[in-house]
mmCIF file of C-alpha atoms in Angstrom:
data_model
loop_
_atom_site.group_PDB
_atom_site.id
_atom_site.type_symbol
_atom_site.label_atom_id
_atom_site.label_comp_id
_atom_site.label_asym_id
_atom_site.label_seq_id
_atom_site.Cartn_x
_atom_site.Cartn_y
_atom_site.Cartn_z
ATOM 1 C CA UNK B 1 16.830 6.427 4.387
ATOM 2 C CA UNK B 2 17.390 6.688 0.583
ATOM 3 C CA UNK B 3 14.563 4.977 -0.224
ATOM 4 C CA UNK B 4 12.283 7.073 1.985
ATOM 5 C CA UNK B 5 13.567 10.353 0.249
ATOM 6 C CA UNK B 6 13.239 8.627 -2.800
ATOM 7 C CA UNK B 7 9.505 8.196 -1.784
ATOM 8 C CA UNK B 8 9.284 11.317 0.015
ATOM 9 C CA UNK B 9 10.688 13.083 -3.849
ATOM 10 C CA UNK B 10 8.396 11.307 -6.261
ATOM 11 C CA UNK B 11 5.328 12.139 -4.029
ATOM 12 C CA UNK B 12 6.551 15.741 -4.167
ATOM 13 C CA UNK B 13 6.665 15.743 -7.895
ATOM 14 C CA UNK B 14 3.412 13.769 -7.864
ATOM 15 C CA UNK B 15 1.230 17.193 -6.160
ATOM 16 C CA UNK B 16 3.458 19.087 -8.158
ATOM 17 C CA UNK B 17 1.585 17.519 -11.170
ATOM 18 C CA UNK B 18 -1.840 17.397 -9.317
ATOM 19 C CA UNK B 19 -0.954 21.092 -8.590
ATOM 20 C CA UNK B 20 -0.512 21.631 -12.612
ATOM 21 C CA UNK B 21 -3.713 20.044 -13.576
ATOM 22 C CA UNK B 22 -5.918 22.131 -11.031
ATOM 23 C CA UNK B 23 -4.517 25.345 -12.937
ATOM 24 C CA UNK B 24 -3.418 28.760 -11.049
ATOM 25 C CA UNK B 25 -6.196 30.467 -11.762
ATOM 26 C CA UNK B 26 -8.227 28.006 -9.301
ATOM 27 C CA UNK B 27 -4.816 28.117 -6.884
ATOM 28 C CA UNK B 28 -4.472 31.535 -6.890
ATOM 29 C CA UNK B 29 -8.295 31.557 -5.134
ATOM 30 C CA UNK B 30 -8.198 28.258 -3.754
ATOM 31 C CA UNK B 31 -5.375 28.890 -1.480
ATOM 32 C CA UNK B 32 -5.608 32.221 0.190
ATOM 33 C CA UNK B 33 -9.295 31.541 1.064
ATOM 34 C CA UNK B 34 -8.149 28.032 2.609
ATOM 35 C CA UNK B 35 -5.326 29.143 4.290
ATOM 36 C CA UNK B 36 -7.468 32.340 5.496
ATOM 37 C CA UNK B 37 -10.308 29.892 6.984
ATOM 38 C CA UNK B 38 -8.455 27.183 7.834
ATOM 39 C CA UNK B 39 -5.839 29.586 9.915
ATOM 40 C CA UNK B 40 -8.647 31.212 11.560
ATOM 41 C CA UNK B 41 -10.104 28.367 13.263
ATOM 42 C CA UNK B 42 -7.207 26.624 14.575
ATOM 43 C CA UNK B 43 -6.454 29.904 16.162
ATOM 44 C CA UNK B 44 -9.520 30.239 17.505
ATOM 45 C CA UNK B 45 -9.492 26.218 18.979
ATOM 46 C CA UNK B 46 -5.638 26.495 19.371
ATOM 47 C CA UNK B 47 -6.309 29.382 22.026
ATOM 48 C CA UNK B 48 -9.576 27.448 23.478
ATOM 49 C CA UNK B 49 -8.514 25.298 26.488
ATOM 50 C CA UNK B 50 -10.583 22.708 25.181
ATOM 51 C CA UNK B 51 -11.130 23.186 21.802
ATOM 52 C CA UNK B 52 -7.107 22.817 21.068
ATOM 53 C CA UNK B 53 -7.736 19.191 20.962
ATOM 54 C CA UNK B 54 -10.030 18.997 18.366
ATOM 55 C CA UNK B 55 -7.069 20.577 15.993
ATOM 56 C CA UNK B 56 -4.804 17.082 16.237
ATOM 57 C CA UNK B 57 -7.869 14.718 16.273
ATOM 58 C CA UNK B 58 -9.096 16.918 13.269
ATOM 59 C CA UNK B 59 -5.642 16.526 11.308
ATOM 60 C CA UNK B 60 -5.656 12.930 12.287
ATOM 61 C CA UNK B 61 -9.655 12.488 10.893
ATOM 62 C CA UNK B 62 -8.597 14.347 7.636
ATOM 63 C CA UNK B 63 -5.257 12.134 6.954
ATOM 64 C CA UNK B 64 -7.247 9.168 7.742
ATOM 65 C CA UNK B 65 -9.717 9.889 5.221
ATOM 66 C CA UNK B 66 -7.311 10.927 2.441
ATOM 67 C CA UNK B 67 -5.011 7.420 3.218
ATOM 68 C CA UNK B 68 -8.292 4.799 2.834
ATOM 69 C CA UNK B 69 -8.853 6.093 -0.365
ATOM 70 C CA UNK B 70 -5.357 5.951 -1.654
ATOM 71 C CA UNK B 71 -5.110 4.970 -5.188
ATOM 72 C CA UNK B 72 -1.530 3.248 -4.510
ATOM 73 C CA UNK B 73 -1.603 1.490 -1.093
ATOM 74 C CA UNK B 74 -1.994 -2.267 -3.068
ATOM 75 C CA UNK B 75 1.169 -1.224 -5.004
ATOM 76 C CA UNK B 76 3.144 -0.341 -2.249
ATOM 77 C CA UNK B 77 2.030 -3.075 0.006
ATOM 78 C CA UNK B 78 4.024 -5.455 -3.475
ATOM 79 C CA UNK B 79 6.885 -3.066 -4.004
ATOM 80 C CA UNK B 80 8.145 -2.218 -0.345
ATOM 81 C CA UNK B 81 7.027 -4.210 2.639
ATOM 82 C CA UNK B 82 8.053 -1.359 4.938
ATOM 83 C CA UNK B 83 5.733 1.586 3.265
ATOM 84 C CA UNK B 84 3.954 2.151 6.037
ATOM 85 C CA UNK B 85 6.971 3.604 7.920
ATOM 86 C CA UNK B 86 7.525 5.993 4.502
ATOM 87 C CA UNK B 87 3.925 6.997 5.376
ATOM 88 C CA UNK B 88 4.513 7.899 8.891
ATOM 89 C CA UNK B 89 6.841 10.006 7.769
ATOM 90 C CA UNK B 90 4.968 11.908 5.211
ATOM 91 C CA UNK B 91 1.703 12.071 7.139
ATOM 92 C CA UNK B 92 3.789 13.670 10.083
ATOM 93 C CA UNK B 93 5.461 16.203 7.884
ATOM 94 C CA UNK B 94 1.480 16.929 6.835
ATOM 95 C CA UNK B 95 0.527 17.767 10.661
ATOM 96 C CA UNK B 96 3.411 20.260 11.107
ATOM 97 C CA UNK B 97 2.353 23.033 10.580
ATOM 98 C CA UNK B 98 -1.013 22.395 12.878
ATOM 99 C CA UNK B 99 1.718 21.214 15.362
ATOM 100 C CA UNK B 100 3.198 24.706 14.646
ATOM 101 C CA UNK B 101 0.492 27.221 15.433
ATOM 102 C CA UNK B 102 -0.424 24.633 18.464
ATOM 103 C CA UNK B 103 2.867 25.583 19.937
ATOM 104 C CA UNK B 104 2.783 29.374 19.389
ATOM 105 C CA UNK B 105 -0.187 28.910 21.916
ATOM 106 C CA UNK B 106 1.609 26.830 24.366
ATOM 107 C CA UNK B 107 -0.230 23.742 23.436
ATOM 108 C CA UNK B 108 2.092 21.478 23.338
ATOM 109 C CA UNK B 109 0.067 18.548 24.694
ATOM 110 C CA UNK B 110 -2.149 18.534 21.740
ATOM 111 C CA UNK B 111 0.707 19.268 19.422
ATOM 112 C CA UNK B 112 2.533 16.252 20.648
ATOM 113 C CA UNK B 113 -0.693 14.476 20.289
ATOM 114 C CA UNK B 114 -1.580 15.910 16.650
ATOM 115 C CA UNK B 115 2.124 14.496 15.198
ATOM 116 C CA UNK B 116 1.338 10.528 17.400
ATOM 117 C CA UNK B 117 -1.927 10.426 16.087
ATOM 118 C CA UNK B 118 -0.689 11.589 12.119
ATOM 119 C CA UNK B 119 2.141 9.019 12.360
ATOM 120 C CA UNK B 120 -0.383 6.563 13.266
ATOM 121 C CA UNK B 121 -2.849 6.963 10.467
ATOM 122 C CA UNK B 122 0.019 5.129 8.262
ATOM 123 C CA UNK B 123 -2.061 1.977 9.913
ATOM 124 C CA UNK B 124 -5.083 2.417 9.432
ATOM 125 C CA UNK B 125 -6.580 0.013 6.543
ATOM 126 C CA UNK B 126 -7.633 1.297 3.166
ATOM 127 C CA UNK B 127 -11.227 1.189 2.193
ATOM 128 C CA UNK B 128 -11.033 -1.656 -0.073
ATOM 129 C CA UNK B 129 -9.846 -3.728 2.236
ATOM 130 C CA UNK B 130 -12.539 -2.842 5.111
ATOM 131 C CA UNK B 131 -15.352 -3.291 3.126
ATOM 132 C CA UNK B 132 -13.575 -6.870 1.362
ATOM 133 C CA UNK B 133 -14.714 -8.952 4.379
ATOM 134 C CA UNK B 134 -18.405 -7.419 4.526
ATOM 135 C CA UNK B 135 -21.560 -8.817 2.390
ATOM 136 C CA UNK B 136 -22.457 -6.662 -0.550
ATOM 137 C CA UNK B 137 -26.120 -7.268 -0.505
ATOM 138 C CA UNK B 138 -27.946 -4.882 -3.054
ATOM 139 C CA UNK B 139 -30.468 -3.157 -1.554
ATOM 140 C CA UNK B 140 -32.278 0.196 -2.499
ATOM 141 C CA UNK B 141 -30.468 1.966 0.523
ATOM 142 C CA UNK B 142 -26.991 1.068 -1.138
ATOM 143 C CA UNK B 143 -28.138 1.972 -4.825
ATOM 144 C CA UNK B 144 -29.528 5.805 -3.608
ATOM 145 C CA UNK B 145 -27.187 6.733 -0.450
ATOM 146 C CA UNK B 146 -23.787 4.688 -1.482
ATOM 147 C CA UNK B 147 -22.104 7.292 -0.394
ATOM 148 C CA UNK B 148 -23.581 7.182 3.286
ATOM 149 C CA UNK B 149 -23.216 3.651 3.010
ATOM 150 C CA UNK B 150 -19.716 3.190 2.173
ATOM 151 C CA UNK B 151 -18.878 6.734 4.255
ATOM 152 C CA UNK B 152 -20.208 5.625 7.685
ATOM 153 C CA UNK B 153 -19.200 1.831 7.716
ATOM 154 C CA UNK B 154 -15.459 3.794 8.628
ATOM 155 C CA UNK B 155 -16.655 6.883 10.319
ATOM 156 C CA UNK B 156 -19.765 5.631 12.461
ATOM 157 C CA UNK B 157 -17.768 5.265 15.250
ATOM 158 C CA UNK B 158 -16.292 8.849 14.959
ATOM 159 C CA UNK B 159 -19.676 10.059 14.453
ATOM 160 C CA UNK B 160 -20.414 8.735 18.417
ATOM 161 C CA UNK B 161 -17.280 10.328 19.423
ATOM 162 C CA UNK B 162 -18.038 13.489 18.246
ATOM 163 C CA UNK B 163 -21.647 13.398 19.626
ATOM 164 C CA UNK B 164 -19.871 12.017 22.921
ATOM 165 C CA UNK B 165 -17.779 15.339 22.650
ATOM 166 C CA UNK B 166 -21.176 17.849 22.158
ATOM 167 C CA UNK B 167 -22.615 16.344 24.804
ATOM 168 C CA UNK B 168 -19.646 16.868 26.844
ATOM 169 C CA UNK B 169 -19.518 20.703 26.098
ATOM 170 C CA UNK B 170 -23.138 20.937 25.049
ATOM 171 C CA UNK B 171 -23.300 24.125 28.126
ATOM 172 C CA UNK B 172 -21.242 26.215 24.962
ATOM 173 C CA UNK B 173 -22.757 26.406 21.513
ATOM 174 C CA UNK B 174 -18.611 25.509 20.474
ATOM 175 C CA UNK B 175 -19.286 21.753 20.985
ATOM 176 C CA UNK B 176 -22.042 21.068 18.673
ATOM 177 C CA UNK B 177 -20.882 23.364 16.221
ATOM 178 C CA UNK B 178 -17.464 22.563 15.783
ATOM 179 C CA UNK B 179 -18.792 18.802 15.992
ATOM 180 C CA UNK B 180 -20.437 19.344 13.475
ATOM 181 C CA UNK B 181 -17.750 20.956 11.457
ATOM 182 C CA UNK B 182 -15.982 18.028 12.249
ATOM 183 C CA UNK B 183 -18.623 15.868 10.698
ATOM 184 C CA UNK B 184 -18.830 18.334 7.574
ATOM 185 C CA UNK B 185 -15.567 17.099 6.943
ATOM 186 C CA UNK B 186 -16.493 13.420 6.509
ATOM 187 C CA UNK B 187 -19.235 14.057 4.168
ATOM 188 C CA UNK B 188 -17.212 15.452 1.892
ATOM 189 C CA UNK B 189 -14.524 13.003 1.931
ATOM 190 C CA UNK B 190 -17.396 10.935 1.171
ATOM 191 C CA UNK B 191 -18.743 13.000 -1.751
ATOM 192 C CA UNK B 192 -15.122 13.725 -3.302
ATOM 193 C CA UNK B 193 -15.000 10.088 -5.022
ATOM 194 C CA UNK B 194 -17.218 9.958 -7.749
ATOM 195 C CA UNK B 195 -18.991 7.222 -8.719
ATOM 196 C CA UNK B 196 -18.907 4.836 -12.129
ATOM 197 C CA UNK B 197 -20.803 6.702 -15.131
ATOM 198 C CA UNK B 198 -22.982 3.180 -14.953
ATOM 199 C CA UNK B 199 -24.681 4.463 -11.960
ATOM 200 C CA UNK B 200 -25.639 7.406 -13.594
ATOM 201 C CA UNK B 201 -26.712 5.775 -16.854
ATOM 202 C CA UNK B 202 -28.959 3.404 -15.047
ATOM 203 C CA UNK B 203 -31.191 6.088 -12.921
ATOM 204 C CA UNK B 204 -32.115 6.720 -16.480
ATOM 205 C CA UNK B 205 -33.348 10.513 -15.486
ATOM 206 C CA UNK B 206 -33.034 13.611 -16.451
ATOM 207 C CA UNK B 207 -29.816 15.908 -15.353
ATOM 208 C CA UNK B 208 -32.523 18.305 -13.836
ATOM 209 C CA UNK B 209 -34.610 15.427 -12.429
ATOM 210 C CA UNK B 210 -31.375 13.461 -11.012
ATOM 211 C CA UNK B 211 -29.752 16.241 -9.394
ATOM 212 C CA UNK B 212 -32.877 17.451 -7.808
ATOM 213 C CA UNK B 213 -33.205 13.221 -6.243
ATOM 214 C CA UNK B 214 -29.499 13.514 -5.155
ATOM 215 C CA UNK B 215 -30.133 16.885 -3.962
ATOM 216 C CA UNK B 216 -33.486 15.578 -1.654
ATOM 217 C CA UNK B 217 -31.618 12.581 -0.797
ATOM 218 C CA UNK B 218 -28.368 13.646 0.623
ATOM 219 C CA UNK B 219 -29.127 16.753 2.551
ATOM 220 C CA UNK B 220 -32.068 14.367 4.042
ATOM 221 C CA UNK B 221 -29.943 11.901 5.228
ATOM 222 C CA UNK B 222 -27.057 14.366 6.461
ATOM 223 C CA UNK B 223 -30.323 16.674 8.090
ATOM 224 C CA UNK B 224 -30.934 13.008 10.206
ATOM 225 C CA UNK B 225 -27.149 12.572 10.989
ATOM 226 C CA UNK B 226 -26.810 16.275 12.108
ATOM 227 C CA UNK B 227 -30.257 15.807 14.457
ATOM 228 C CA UNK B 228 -28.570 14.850 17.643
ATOM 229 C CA UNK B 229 -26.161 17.838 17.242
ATOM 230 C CA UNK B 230 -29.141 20.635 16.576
ATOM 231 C CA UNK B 231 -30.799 19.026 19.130
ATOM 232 C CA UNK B 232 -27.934 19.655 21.845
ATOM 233 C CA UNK B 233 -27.539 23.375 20.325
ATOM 234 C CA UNK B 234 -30.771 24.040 20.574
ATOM 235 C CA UNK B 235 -31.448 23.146 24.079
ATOM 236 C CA UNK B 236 -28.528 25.089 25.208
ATOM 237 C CA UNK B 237 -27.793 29.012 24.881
ATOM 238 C CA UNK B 238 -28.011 28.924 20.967
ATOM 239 C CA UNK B 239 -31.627 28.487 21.164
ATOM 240 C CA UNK B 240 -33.966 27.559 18.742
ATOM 241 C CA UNK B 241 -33.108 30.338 16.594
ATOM 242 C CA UNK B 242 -29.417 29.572 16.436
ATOM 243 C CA UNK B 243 -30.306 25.711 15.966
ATOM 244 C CA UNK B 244 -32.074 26.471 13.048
ATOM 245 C CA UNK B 245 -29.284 29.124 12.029
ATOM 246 C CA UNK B 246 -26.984 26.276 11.815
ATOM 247 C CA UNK B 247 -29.006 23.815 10.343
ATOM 248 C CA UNK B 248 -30.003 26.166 7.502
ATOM 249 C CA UNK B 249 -25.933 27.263 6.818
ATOM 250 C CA UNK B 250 -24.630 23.179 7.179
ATOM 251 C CA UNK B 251 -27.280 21.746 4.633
ATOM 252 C CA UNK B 252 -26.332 24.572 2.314
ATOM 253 C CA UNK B 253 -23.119 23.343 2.406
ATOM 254 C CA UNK B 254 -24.011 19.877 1.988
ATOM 255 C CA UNK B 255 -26.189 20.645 -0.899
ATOM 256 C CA UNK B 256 -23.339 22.580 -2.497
ATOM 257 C CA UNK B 257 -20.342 19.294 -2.050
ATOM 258 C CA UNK B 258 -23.185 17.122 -3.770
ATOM 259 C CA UNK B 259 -23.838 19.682 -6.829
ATOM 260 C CA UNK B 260 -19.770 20.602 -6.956
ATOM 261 C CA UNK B 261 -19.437 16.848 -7.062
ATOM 262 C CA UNK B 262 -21.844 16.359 -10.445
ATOM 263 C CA UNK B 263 -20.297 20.206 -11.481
ATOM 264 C CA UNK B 264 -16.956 18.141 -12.102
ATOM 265 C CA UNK B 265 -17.346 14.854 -12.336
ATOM 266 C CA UNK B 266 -15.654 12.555 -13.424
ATOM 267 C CA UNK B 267 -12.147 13.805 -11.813
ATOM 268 C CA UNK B 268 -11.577 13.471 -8.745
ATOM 269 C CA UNK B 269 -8.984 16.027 -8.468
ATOM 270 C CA UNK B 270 -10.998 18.597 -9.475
ATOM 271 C CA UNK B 271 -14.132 17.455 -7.675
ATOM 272 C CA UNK B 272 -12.129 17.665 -4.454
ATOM 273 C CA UNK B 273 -10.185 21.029 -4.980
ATOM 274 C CA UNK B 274 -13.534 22.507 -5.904
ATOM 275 C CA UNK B 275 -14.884 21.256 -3.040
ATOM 276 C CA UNK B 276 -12.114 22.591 -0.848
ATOM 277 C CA UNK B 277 -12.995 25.808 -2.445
ATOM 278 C CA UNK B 278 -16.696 25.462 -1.413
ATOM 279 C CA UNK B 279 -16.214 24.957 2.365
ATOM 280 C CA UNK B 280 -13.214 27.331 2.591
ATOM 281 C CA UNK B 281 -15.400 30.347 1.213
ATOM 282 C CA UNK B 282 -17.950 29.539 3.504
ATOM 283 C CA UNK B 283 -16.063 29.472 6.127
ATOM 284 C CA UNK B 284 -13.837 32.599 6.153
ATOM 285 C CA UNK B 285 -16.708 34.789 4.330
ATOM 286 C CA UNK B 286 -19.565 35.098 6.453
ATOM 287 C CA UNK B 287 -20.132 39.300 7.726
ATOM 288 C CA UNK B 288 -18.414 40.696 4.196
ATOM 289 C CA UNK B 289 -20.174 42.698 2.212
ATOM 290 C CA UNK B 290 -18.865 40.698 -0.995
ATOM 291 C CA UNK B 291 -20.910 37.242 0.984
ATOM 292 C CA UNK B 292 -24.393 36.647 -0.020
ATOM 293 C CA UNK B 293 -23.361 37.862 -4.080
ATOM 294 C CA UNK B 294 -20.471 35.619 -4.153
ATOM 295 C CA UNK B 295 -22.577 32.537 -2.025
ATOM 296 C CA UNK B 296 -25.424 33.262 -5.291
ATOM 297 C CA UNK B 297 -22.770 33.287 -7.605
ATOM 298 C CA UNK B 298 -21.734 30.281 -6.818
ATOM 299 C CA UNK B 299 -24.954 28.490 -6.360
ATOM 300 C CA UNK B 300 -26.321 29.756 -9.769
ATOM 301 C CA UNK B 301 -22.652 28.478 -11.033
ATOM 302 C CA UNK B 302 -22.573 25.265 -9.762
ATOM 303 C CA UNK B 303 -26.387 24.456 -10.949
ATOM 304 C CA UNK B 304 -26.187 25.268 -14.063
ATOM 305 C CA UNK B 305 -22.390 23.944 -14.835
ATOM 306 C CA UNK B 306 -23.491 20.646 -12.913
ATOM 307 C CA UNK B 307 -26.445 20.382 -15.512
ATOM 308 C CA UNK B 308 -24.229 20.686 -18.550
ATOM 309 C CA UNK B 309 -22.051 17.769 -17.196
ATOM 310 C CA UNK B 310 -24.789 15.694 -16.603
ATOM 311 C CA UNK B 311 -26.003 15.934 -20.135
ATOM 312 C CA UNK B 312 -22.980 15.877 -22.056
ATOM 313 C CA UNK B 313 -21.998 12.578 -19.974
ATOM 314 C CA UNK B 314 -25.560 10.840 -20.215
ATOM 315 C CA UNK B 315 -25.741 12.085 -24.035
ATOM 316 C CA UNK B 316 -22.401 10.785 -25.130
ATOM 317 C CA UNK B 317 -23.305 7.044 -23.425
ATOM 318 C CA UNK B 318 -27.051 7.120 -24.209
ATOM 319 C CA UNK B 319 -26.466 8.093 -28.053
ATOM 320 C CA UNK B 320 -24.606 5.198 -29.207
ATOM 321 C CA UNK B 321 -27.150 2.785 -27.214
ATOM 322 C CA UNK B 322 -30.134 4.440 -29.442
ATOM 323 C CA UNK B 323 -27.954 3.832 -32.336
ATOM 324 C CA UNK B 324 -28.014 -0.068 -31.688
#
């Protein structure tokens, strides 16, 4: 027990400091607008008699894709053989309070289910040690969607299960759409890592030209991944019309992870808070007034600050190579 409060302190100092380095100003937004859209759906699944048990398998997805791409899992397998138990206990006390507004419902089932299923993502292997056993082959898929490539070696079986799941309730427009709210989720986990500056210094383009490829590139292959799920609403009593509704709002989104990505890069922290930002707007926005300036706003933002980035990083590299 003392050395799991031990852990349980230092990680509590360690997003104190993470907390610190984002800055209040983005907190002070950050947060309500999270906790505003974030609140409002598991209410609205908590109180759905099917829909409460995409909350735990949600929590579960999310912990599972923070854990793989732990920084500190290869130190802690050296320093304490029994770390996984210390992350049990940590990635329970992060599903409480989903457990919480599961039980002001009366779900307890999928409350019970949402703290198993957190306590069990403590053994699920890091990325680095999935993708150790697998041949690296370079190939032009890897070098332009790496971050498909890397992202769906984990989470192409949970991509089935969710399409299992819109197929199940593809009668209700909920299905596919929270599916593929669901799947939102995993792109951006897979978008929140940046790459090494080498990859950008050998596309050798423009920041205008190599956004614009990212841009065509990602929101193509997350249009083909999303397919199945359109398909589904589209056929049922969305219609066509809502179908393409959708589709128009999620690829938005994607396109607005991938240019909040370059907007920030290189830190991670930043890339990911920013992107937390993104989504949570977007999600507890839509029908104010305030939307579609803030959503242009932000678009005009992200373009131009994701340019600057791009420059100052390629023109601080590329300069001292001319030089030579």
């Amino acid at each position: 027990m003392p050395a799991l409060r031990a852990y349980l302190s230092l990680r509590w100092r360690l997003l104190g400091r993470l907390l610190v380095e984002v800055g209040w100003l983005r907190l002070s937004i950050l947060l309500p607008m999270l906790v505003l859209s974030v609140g409002r759906g598991m209410v609205v699944a908590a109180g759905h008699p099917q829909g409460k048990w995409a909350v735990p398998v949600g929590v579960a997805l999310l912990l599972a894709s923070a854990h793989r791409q732990r920084a500190d899992l290869r130190f802690l397998t050296i320093s304490a053989p029994d770390y996984r138990r210390w992350l049990a206990v940590e990635y329970l006390l992060w599903a409480v309070p989903a457990a919480v507004v599961l039980g002001l419902f009366s779900a307890w089932g999928a409350a019970g289910l949402g703290l198993f299923l957190a306590s069990l993502v403590a053994w699920v292997p890091p990325a680095r040690e999935a993708l150790s056993t697998r041949h690296k082959a370079r190939s032009l898929l890897r070098s332009e969607a790496f971050e498909w490539v890397s992202g769906l070696r984990p989470w192409g079986g949970v991509w089935l299960l969710l399409l299992g799941i819109a197929l199940w309730q593809h009668a209700t427009p909920l299905g596919p759409v929270v599916a593929l709210g669901v799947w939102l989720v995993l792109i951006t986990a897979c978008y929140g890592q940046p790459e090494p500056i080498t990859m950008l210094v050998l596309a050798a383009r423009a920041p205008g030209t190599f956004l614009r490829r990212r841009l065509l590139l990602g929101t193509g292959y997350a249009a083909f991944s999303a397919a199945p799920f359109l398909w589904l609403l589209a056929s049922g009593p969305a219609g066509v019309g809502g179908a393409l509704a959708v589709a128009t709002a999620w690829l938005g989104l994607v396109a607005l992870l991938i240019l909040t990505k370059y907007a920030f890069y290189s830190n991670a922290v930043h890339i990911r808070f920013s992107q937390a930002l993104v989504v949570s707007v977007a999600l507890a926005l839509p029908g104010n007034p305030v939307y579609p300036v803030l959503l242009l706003v932000a678009v005009g933002g992200l373009l131009w600050q994701s340019q600057r980035r791009l420059r100052l990083l390629l023109g601080s590299v590329t300069e001292p190579m001319d030089k030579d």
